[in-house]
Amino acid sequence: SVRDFPHDEHEITLKVGILAHRGKGGRWDKSIYHMGLAREEDSQGSTRVPQGLVVEHCHIPDFTFDPSDVRFEFKPLIYGGRKVFERERGDLHLQVTLPVYRNSTHYDTSIFPMLIVLNIIAISCLTRNFGSASAATEIMLSIAFVQVGIRLTLDSRLPSVRYQIKMQKVMNSCFWLLSGLVLESNVVFFLVMKRGWSVGDTDKIDLATACVALMYNIHITMTYFRGRGARRLLKLP
């Protein structure tokens, strides 16, 4: 699942088994040749790593991994969706599993900080005096259009799935935050110009809105980094 993109984690699994000629008297008679990890005497000097495998020069684009996480397990073979055992011993296959972690450095250091800074700039526009309220609204709308452009650019790189992934949720939250700020600015303008409210009263509304927006900005940040566990932080830059 890529629900936590760009902090998603996956497991690459390789299954190795011998299916042909495994019957009695066959080339790989299971009563004679049992599947198992090679020992030092089996290698005849061709390898110095008994009962294992060295993962060194593997490269997975956009992902990183720790070679020490590789796991070897023998599991029953599955035929037609169900496990089949014959007498005391059924056929086994070797399953090699390696956890991989998406390298999110580009999103963590370039994309997401830019979104948060744009949000803070938009929030700071609420501190402008009432005489320049129109200019502040135009700035917030310009920032909203910038974030829409970022969203359209990132959508072409995001996985195409039916559910909402974390990066999309974060960008949507930023857009709704900016939309709320623009709406609040228009409401304040209406109260002063049409309802006769004093600028001092609307300044209190601006201050309360700025505090709520800052708290929501912190919530967006926590939502974004929630998928980076302690184990992942130790393995990724």
PDB file of C-alpha atoms in Angstrom:
ATOM      1  CA  SER A   1       0.000   0.000   0.000  1.00  0.00           C
ATOM      2  CA  VAL A   2       1.175   3.521  -0.826  1.00  0.00           C
ATOM      3  CA  ARG A   3      -1.282   5.156   1.582  1.00  0.00           C
ATOM      4  CA  ASP A   4       1.641   6.686   3.555  1.00  0.00           C
ATOM      5  CA  PHE A   5       3.489   7.993   0.468  1.00  0.00           C
ATOM      6  CA  PRO A   6       6.195   9.366   0.587  1.00  0.00           C
ATOM      7  CA  HIS A   7       6.901   7.495   3.847  1.00  0.00           C
ATOM      8  CA  ASP A   8       5.607   4.122   2.696  1.00  0.00           C
ATOM      9  CA  GLU A   9       7.377   0.855   3.452  1.00  0.00           C
ATOM     10  CA  HIS A  10       7.187  -2.404   1.516  1.00  0.00           C
ATOM     11  CA  GLU A  11       8.514  -5.947   1.583  1.00  0.00           C
ATOM     12  CA  ILE A  12      10.111  -7.489  -1.485  1.00  0.00           C
ATOM     13  CA  THR A  13       9.585 -11.243  -1.446  1.00  0.00           C
ATOM     14  CA  LEU A  14      11.398 -13.804  -3.609  1.00  0.00           C
ATOM     15  CA  LYS A  15      10.069 -17.362  -3.593  1.00  0.00           C
ATOM     16  CA  VAL A  16      12.315 -20.175  -4.824  1.00  0.00           C
ATOM     17  CA  GLY A  17      11.197 -23.788  -5.153  1.00  0.00           C
ATOM     18  CA  ILE A  18      11.509 -26.908  -7.307  1.00  0.00           C
ATOM     19  CA  LEU A  19       8.157 -27.993  -8.733  1.00  0.00           C
ATOM     20  CA  ALA A  20       9.102 -30.382 -11.544  1.00  0.00           C
ATOM     21  CA  HIS A  21      10.283 -34.004 -11.013  1.00  0.00           C
ATOM     22  CA  ARG A  22       9.718 -33.928  -7.251  1.00  0.00           C
ATOM     23  CA  GLY A  23       7.830 -37.224  -7.135  1.00  0.00           C
ATOM     24  CA  LYS A  24       9.217 -40.603  -6.114  1.00  0.00           C
ATOM     25  CA  GLY A  25      11.882 -41.707  -8.572  1.00  0.00           C
ATOM     26  CA  GLY A  26      11.967 -38.260 -10.182  1.00  0.00           C
ATOM     27  CA  ARG A  27      15.053 -36.228 -10.886  1.00  0.00           C
ATOM     28  CA  TRP A  28      14.621 -34.306  -7.628  1.00  0.00           C
ATOM     29  CA  ASP A  29      13.144 -37.077  -5.497  1.00  0.00           C
ATOM     30  CA  LYS A  30      11.916 -35.324  -2.327  1.00  0.00           C
ATOM     31  CA  SER A  31      12.781 -38.381  -0.240  1.00  0.00           C
ATOM     32  CA  ILE A  32      16.409 -37.951  -1.263  1.00  0.00           C
ATOM     33  CA  TYR A  33      16.876 -34.257  -2.006  1.00  0.00           C
ATOM     34  CA  HIS A  34      15.422 -32.093   0.728  1.00  0.00           C
ATOM     35  CA  MET A  35      15.382 -28.352   0.211  1.00  0.00           C
ATOM     36  CA  GLY A  36      17.684 -26.502   2.590  1.00  0.00           C
ATOM     37  CA  LEU A  37      20.190 -23.686   2.777  1.00  0.00           C
ATOM     38  CA  ALA A  38      23.593 -24.571   1.410  1.00  0.00           C
ATOM     39  CA  ARG A  39      26.269 -25.375   3.952  1.00  0.00           C
ATOM     40  CA  GLU A  40      29.979 -24.769   3.663  1.00  0.00           C
ATOM     41  CA  GLU A  41      30.664 -28.337   2.517  1.00  0.00           C
ATOM     42  CA  ASP A  42      27.990 -28.032  -0.203  1.00  0.00           C
ATOM     43  CA  SER A  43      29.647 -25.001  -1.748  1.00  0.00           C
ATOM     44  CA  GLN A  44      32.885 -26.871  -2.493  1.00  0.00           C
ATOM     45  CA  GLY A  45      34.845 -23.695  -1.856  1.00  0.00           C
ATOM     46  CA  SER A  46      32.753 -21.515  -4.181  1.00  0.00           C
ATOM     47  CA  THR A  47      31.433 -19.375  -1.330  1.00  0.00           C
ATOM     48  CA  ARG A  48      32.570 -18.391   2.135  1.00  0.00           C
ATOM     49  CA  VAL A  49      29.079 -17.553   3.414  1.00  0.00           C
ATOM     50  CA  PRO A  50      27.436 -20.709   4.732  1.00  0.00           C
ATOM     51  CA  GLN A  51      23.649 -20.797   5.264  1.00  0.00           C
ATOM     52  CA  GLY A  52      23.007 -17.357   3.879  1.00  0.00           C
ATOM     53  CA  LEU A  53      23.319 -14.760   1.182  1.00  0.00           C
ATOM     54  CA  VAL A  54      25.150 -11.444   0.999  1.00  0.00           C
ATOM     55  CA  VAL A  55      23.088  -8.505  -0.340  1.00  0.00           C
ATOM     56  CA  GLU A  56      25.561  -5.794  -1.350  1.00  0.00           C
ATOM     57  CA  HIS A  57      25.181  -4.346  -4.819  1.00  0.00           C
ATOM     58  CA  CYS A  58      21.391  -4.318  -5.047  1.00  0.00           C
ATOM     59  CA  HIS A  59      19.847  -1.031  -6.225  1.00  0.00           C
ATOM     60  CA  ILE A  60      16.127  -0.188  -6.012  1.00  0.00           C
ATOM     61  CA  PRO A  61      15.264   3.232  -7.516  1.00  0.00           C
ATOM     62  CA  ASP A  62      13.676   5.650  -4.998  1.00  0.00           C
ATOM     63  CA  PHE A  63      14.013   3.122  -2.183  1.00  0.00           C
ATOM     64  CA  THR A  64      16.619   2.260   0.426  1.00  0.00           C
ATOM     65  CA  PHE A  65      17.132  -0.812   2.586  1.00  0.00           C
ATOM     66  CA  ASP A  66      19.343  -2.346   5.240  1.00  0.00           C
ATOM     67  CA  PRO A  67      21.035  -5.590   4.062  1.00  0.00           C
ATOM     68  CA  SER A  68      20.891  -6.931   7.624  1.00  0.00           C
ATOM     69  CA  ASP A  69      17.068  -6.994   7.373  1.00  0.00           C
ATOM     70  CA  VAL A  70      17.025  -9.797   4.795  1.00  0.00           C
ATOM     71  CA  ARG A  71      15.170 -12.896   6.068  1.00  0.00           C
ATOM     72  CA  PHE A  72      15.269 -16.522   4.891  1.00  0.00           C
ATOM     73  CA  GLU A  73      12.348 -18.830   5.658  1.00  0.00           C
ATOM     74  CA  PHE A  74      11.187 -22.244   4.474  1.00  0.00           C
ATOM     75  CA  LYS A  75       7.430 -22.374   3.977  1.00  0.00           C
ATOM     76  CA  PRO A  76       5.007 -24.965   2.567  1.00  0.00           C
ATOM     77  CA  LEU A  77       4.229 -24.737  -1.126  1.00  0.00           C
ATOM     78  CA  ILE A  78       0.680 -23.681  -1.955  1.00  0.00           C
ATOM     79  CA  TYR A  79      -1.229 -25.354  -4.791  1.00  0.00           C
ATOM     80  CA  GLY A  80      -4.489 -23.884  -6.046  1.00  0.00           C
ATOM     81  CA  GLY A  81      -4.805 -21.492  -3.134  1.00  0.00           C
ATOM     82  CA  ARG A  82      -4.426 -24.100  -0.378  1.00  0.00           C
ATOM     83  CA  LYS A  83      -1.547 -25.787   1.400  1.00  0.00           C
ATOM     84  CA  VAL A  84      -0.951 -29.418   0.491  1.00  0.00           C
ATOM     85  CA  PHE A  85       1.145 -31.779   2.600  1.00  0.00           C
ATOM     86  CA  GLU A  86       2.062 -35.281   1.600  1.00  0.00           C
ATOM     87  CA  ARG A  87       2.393 -37.766   4.443  1.00  0.00           C
ATOM     88  CA  GLU A  88       4.859 -36.489   7.025  1.00  0.00           C
ATOM     89  CA  ARG A  89       6.659 -33.953   4.839  1.00  0.00           C
ATOM     90  CA  GLY A  90       5.221 -31.661   2.186  1.00  0.00           C
ATOM     91  CA  ASP A  91       7.010 -29.668  -0.456  1.00  0.00           C
ATOM     92  CA  LEU A  92       8.714 -26.544   0.780  1.00  0.00           C
ATOM     93  CA  HIS A  93       9.947 -23.412  -0.896  1.00  0.00           C
ATOM     94  CA  LEU A  94      12.538 -20.860   0.143  1.00  0.00           C
ATOM     95  CA  GLN A  95      11.136 -17.385   0.794  1.00  0.00           C
ATOM     96  CA  VAL A  96      13.570 -14.468   0.876  1.00  0.00           C
ATOM     97  CA  THR A  97      12.125 -11.220   2.265  1.00  0.00           C
ATOM     98  CA  LEU A  98      13.713  -7.770   2.295  1.00  0.00           C
ATOM     99  CA  PRO A  99      11.954  -4.676   3.776  1.00  0.00           C
ATOM    100  CA  VAL A 100      12.483  -1.515   1.715  1.00  0.00           C
ATOM    101  CA  TYR A 101      11.764   2.109   2.595  1.00  0.00           C
ATOM    102  CA  ARG A 102      10.987   4.922   0.178  1.00  0.00           C
ATOM    103  CA  ASN A 103      13.629   7.649   0.129  1.00  0.00           C
ATOM    104  CA  SER A 104      11.517  10.710   0.967  1.00  0.00           C
ATOM    105  CA  THR A 105      14.382  13.205   1.289  1.00  0.00           C
ATOM    106  CA  HIS A 106      13.196  15.285  -1.690  1.00  0.00           C
ATOM    107  CA  TYR A 107       9.700  15.669  -0.242  1.00  0.00           C
ATOM    108  CA  ASP A 108      10.910  16.192   3.343  1.00  0.00           C
ATOM    109  CA  THR A 109      13.464  18.895   2.542  1.00  0.00           C
ATOM    110  CA  SER A 110      12.063  20.619  -0.569  1.00  0.00           C
ATOM    111  CA  ILE A 111       8.334  20.147  -1.177  1.00  0.00           C
ATOM    112  CA  PHE A 112       6.785  20.008   2.287  1.00  0.00           C
ATOM    113  CA  PRO A 113       8.802  22.881   3.891  1.00  0.00           C
ATOM    114  CA  MET A 114       7.811  25.108   0.955  1.00  0.00           C
ATOM    115  CA  LEU A 115       4.114  24.353   1.543  1.00  0.00           C
ATOM    116  CA  ILE A 116       4.413  25.154   5.251  1.00  0.00           C
ATOM    117  CA  VAL A 117       6.280  28.425   4.627  1.00  0.00           C
ATOM    118  CA  LEU A 118       3.642  29.499   2.098  1.00  0.00           C
ATOM    119  CA  ASN A 119       0.964  28.813   4.711  1.00  0.00           C
ATOM    120  CA  ILE A 120       2.800  30.926   7.292  1.00  0.00           C
ATOM    121  CA  ILE A 121       3.159  33.800   4.814  1.00  0.00           C
ATOM    122  CA  ALA A 122      -0.566  33.648   4.114  1.00  0.00           C
ATOM    123  CA  ILE A 123      -1.364  33.649   7.843  1.00  0.00           C
ATOM    124  CA  SER A 124       0.891  36.667   8.381  1.00  0.00           C
ATOM    125  CA  CYS A 125      -1.224  38.602   5.874  1.00  0.00           C
ATOM    126  CA  LEU A 126      -3.945  38.828   8.535  1.00  0.00           C
ATOM    127  CA  THR A 127      -1.715  41.220  10.498  1.00  0.00           C
ATOM    128  CA  ARG A 128      -1.877  43.884   7.783  1.00  0.00           C
ATOM    129  CA  ASN A 129      -3.959  46.978   8.532  1.00  0.00           C
ATOM    130  CA  PHE A 130      -7.495  47.170   7.227  1.00  0.00           C
ATOM    131  CA  GLY A 131      -6.583  49.702   4.559  1.00  0.00           C
ATOM    132  CA  SER A 132      -4.502  47.065   2.766  1.00  0.00           C
ATOM    133  CA  ALA A 133      -6.972  44.214   3.267  1.00  0.00           C
ATOM    134  CA  SER A 134      -7.557  43.869  -0.466  1.00  0.00           C
ATOM    135  CA  ALA A 135      -3.839  43.477  -1.121  1.00  0.00           C
ATOM    136  CA  ALA A 136      -3.618  40.835   1.624  1.00  0.00           C
ATOM    137  CA  THR A 137      -6.469  38.879   0.037  1.00  0.00           C
ATOM    138  CA  GLU A 138      -4.743  39.036  -3.345  1.00  0.00           C
ATOM    139  CA  ILE A 139      -1.522  37.700  -1.780  1.00  0.00           C
ATOM    140  CA  MET A 140      -3.379  34.786  -0.189  1.00  0.00           C
ATOM    141  CA  LEU A 141      -5.107  33.967  -3.484  1.00  0.00           C
ATOM    142  CA  SER A 142      -1.746  34.073  -5.282  1.00  0.00           C
ATOM    143  CA  ILE A 143      -0.302  31.647  -2.734  1.00  0.00           C
ATOM    144  CA  ALA A 144      -3.328  29.386  -3.231  1.00  0.00           C
ATOM    145  CA  PHE A 145      -2.710  29.350  -7.001  1.00  0.00           C
ATOM    146  CA  VAL A 146       0.963  28.540  -6.392  1.00  0.00           C
ATOM    147  CA  GLN A 147      -0.039  25.555  -4.251  1.00  0.00           C
ATOM    148  CA  VAL A 148      -2.505  24.422  -6.927  1.00  0.00           C
ATOM    149  CA  GLY A 149       0.361  24.471  -9.433  1.00  0.00           C
ATOM    150  CA  ILE A 150       2.507  22.408  -7.047  1.00  0.00           C
ATOM    151  CA  ARG A 151      -0.379  19.975  -6.620  1.00  0.00           C
ATOM    152  CA  LEU A 152      -0.818  19.502 -10.368  1.00  0.00           C
ATOM    153  CA  THR A 153       2.921  18.931 -10.776  1.00  0.00           C
ATOM    154  CA  LEU A 154       3.096  16.382  -7.945  1.00  0.00           C
ATOM    155  CA  ASP A 155      -0.030  14.521  -9.073  1.00  0.00           C
ATOM    156  CA  SER A 156       1.832  13.405 -12.191  1.00  0.00           C
ATOM    157  CA  ARG A 157       4.455  11.750  -9.965  1.00  0.00           C
ATOM    158  CA  LEU A 158       2.159  10.279  -7.336  1.00  0.00           C
ATOM    159  CA  PRO A 159       0.900   6.684  -7.570  1.00  0.00           C
ATOM    160  CA  SER A 160      -2.528   6.333  -9.182  1.00  0.00           C
ATOM    161  CA  VAL A 161      -4.756   4.594  -6.625  1.00  0.00           C
ATOM    162  CA  ARG A 162      -8.416   4.736  -5.625  1.00  0.00           C
ATOM    163  CA  TYR A 163      -7.802   5.975  -2.107  1.00  0.00           C
ATOM    164  CA  GLN A 164      -6.306   9.261  -0.891  1.00  0.00           C
ATOM    165  CA  ILE A 165      -2.619   9.021  -0.076  1.00  0.00           C
ATOM    166  CA  LYS A 166      -0.955  11.072   2.636  1.00  0.00           C
ATOM    167  CA  MET A 167       0.746  13.568   0.318  1.00  0.00           C
ATOM    168  CA  GLN A 168      -2.566  14.377  -1.343  1.00  0.00           C
ATOM    169  CA  LYS A 169      -4.207  14.798   2.055  1.00  0.00           C
ATOM    170  CA  VAL A 170      -1.493  17.249   3.121  1.00  0.00           C
ATOM    171  CA  MET A 171      -1.813  19.334  -0.061  1.00  0.00           C
ATOM    172  CA  ASN A 172      -5.614  19.374   0.267  1.00  0.00           C
ATOM    173  CA  SER A 173      -5.295  20.552   3.876  1.00  0.00           C
ATOM    174  CA  CYS A 174      -3.010  23.405   2.799  1.00  0.00           C
ATOM    175  CA  PHE A 175      -5.495  24.458   0.133  1.00  0.00           C
ATOM    176  CA  TRP A 176      -8.459  24.419   2.542  1.00  0.00           C
ATOM    177  CA  LEU A 177      -6.412  26.460   5.023  1.00  0.00           C
ATOM    178  CA  LEU A 178      -5.760  29.155   2.439  1.00  0.00           C
ATOM    179  CA  SER A 179      -9.387  29.089   1.323  1.00  0.00           C
ATOM    180  CA  GLY A 180     -10.482  29.628   4.925  1.00  0.00           C
ATOM    181  CA  LEU A 181      -8.134  32.598   5.306  1.00  0.00           C
ATOM    182  CA  VAL A 182      -9.480  34.244   2.158  1.00  0.00           C
ATOM    183  CA  LEU A 183     -13.057  33.652   3.309  1.00  0.00           C
ATOM    184  CA  GLU A 184     -12.299  35.160   6.740  1.00  0.00           C
ATOM    185  CA  SER A 185     -10.727  38.221   5.119  1.00  0.00           C
ATOM    186  CA  ASN A 186     -13.843  38.779   2.993  1.00  0.00           C
ATOM    187  CA  VAL A 187     -16.150  38.340   5.981  1.00  0.00           C
ATOM    188  CA  VAL A 188     -14.173  40.908   7.997  1.00  0.00           C
ATOM    189  CA  PHE A 189     -14.322  43.353   5.086  1.00  0.00           C
ATOM    190  CA  PHE A 190     -18.101  42.873   4.898  1.00  0.00           C
ATOM    191  CA  LEU A 191     -18.547  43.454   8.647  1.00  0.00           C
ATOM    192  CA  VAL A 192     -16.627  46.734   8.551  1.00  0.00           C
ATOM    193  CA  MET A 193     -17.996  48.153   5.318  1.00  0.00           C
ATOM    194  CA  LYS A 194     -21.594  46.904   5.478  1.00  0.00           C
ATOM    195  CA  ARG A 195     -22.318  46.352   9.166  1.00  0.00           C
ATOM    196  CA  GLY A 196     -20.343  49.202  10.682  1.00  0.00           C
ATOM    197  CA  TRP A 197     -18.054  47.118  12.888  1.00  0.00           C
ATOM    198  CA  SER A 198     -14.986  48.831  14.235  1.00  0.00           C
ATOM    199  CA  VAL A 199     -11.542  47.869  12.977  1.00  0.00           C
ATOM    200  CA  GLY A 200     -10.543  47.053  16.560  1.00  0.00           C
ATOM    201  CA  ASP A 201     -13.246  44.392  16.793  1.00  0.00           C
ATOM    202  CA  THR A 202     -12.259  42.795  13.500  1.00  0.00           C
ATOM    203  CA  ASP A 203      -8.616  42.806  14.569  1.00  0.00           C
ATOM    204  CA  LYS A 204      -9.600  40.422  17.339  1.00  0.00           C
ATOM    205  CA  ILE A 205     -11.223  38.143  14.762  1.00  0.00           C
ATOM    206  CA  ASP A 206      -8.041  38.275  12.664  1.00  0.00           C
ATOM    207  CA  LEU A 207      -5.922  37.391  15.706  1.00  0.00           C
ATOM    208  CA  ALA A 208      -8.151  34.457  16.669  1.00  0.00           C
ATOM    209  CA  THR A 209      -8.156  33.217  13.060  1.00  0.00           C
ATOM    210  CA  ALA A 210      -4.346  33.478  12.850  1.00  0.00           C
ATOM    211  CA  CYS A 211      -3.949  31.417  16.052  1.00  0.00           C
ATOM    212  CA  VAL A 212      -6.312  28.714  14.785  1.00  0.00           C
ATOM    213  CA  ALA A 213      -4.538  28.676  11.398  1.00  0.00           C
ATOM    214  CA  LEU A 214      -1.134  28.278  13.058  1.00  0.00           C
ATOM    215  CA  MET A 215      -2.437  25.364  15.129  1.00  0.00           C
ATOM    216  CA  TYR A 216      -3.842  23.774  11.981  1.00  0.00           C
ATOM    217  CA  ASN A 217      -0.480  24.274  10.277  1.00  0.00           C
ATOM    218  CA  ILE A 218       1.155  22.358  13.146  1.00  0.00           C
ATOM    219  CA  HIS A 219      -1.478  19.640  12.713  1.00  0.00           C
ATOM    220  CA  ILE A 220      -0.571  19.355   9.013  1.00  0.00           C
ATOM    221  CA  THR A 221       3.107  18.995   9.925  1.00  0.00           C
ATOM    222  CA  MET A 222       2.369  16.252  12.463  1.00  0.00           C
ATOM    223  CA  THR A 223       0.181  14.441   9.943  1.00  0.00           C
ATOM    224  CA  TYR A 224       2.946  14.496   7.352  1.00  0.00           C
ATOM    225  CA  PHE A 225       5.711  13.160   9.607  1.00  0.00           C
ATOM    226  CA  ARG A 226       3.529  10.675  11.489  1.00  0.00           C
ATOM    227  CA  GLY A 227       4.527   7.845   9.130  1.00  0.00           C
ATOM    228  CA  ARG A 228       8.233   8.105   9.915  1.00  0.00           C
ATOM    229  CA  GLY A 229       8.773   5.621  12.735  1.00  0.00           C
ATOM    230  CA  ALA A 230      11.813   5.488  14.999  1.00  0.00           C
ATOM    231  CA  ARG A 231      13.212   2.496  13.116  1.00  0.00           C
ATOM    232  CA  ARG A 232      12.873   4.320   9.803  1.00  0.00           C
ATOM    233  CA  LEU A 233      14.555   7.471  11.143  1.00  0.00           C
ATOM    234  CA  LEU A 234      17.593   5.393  12.061  1.00  0.00           C
ATOM    235  CA  LYS A 235      17.878   3.970   8.551  1.00  0.00           C
ATOM    236  CA  LEU A 236      17.158   6.969   6.316  1.00  0.00           C
ATOM    237  CA  PRO A 237      19.055  10.238   5.969  1.00  0.00           C
TER     238      PRO A 237
END
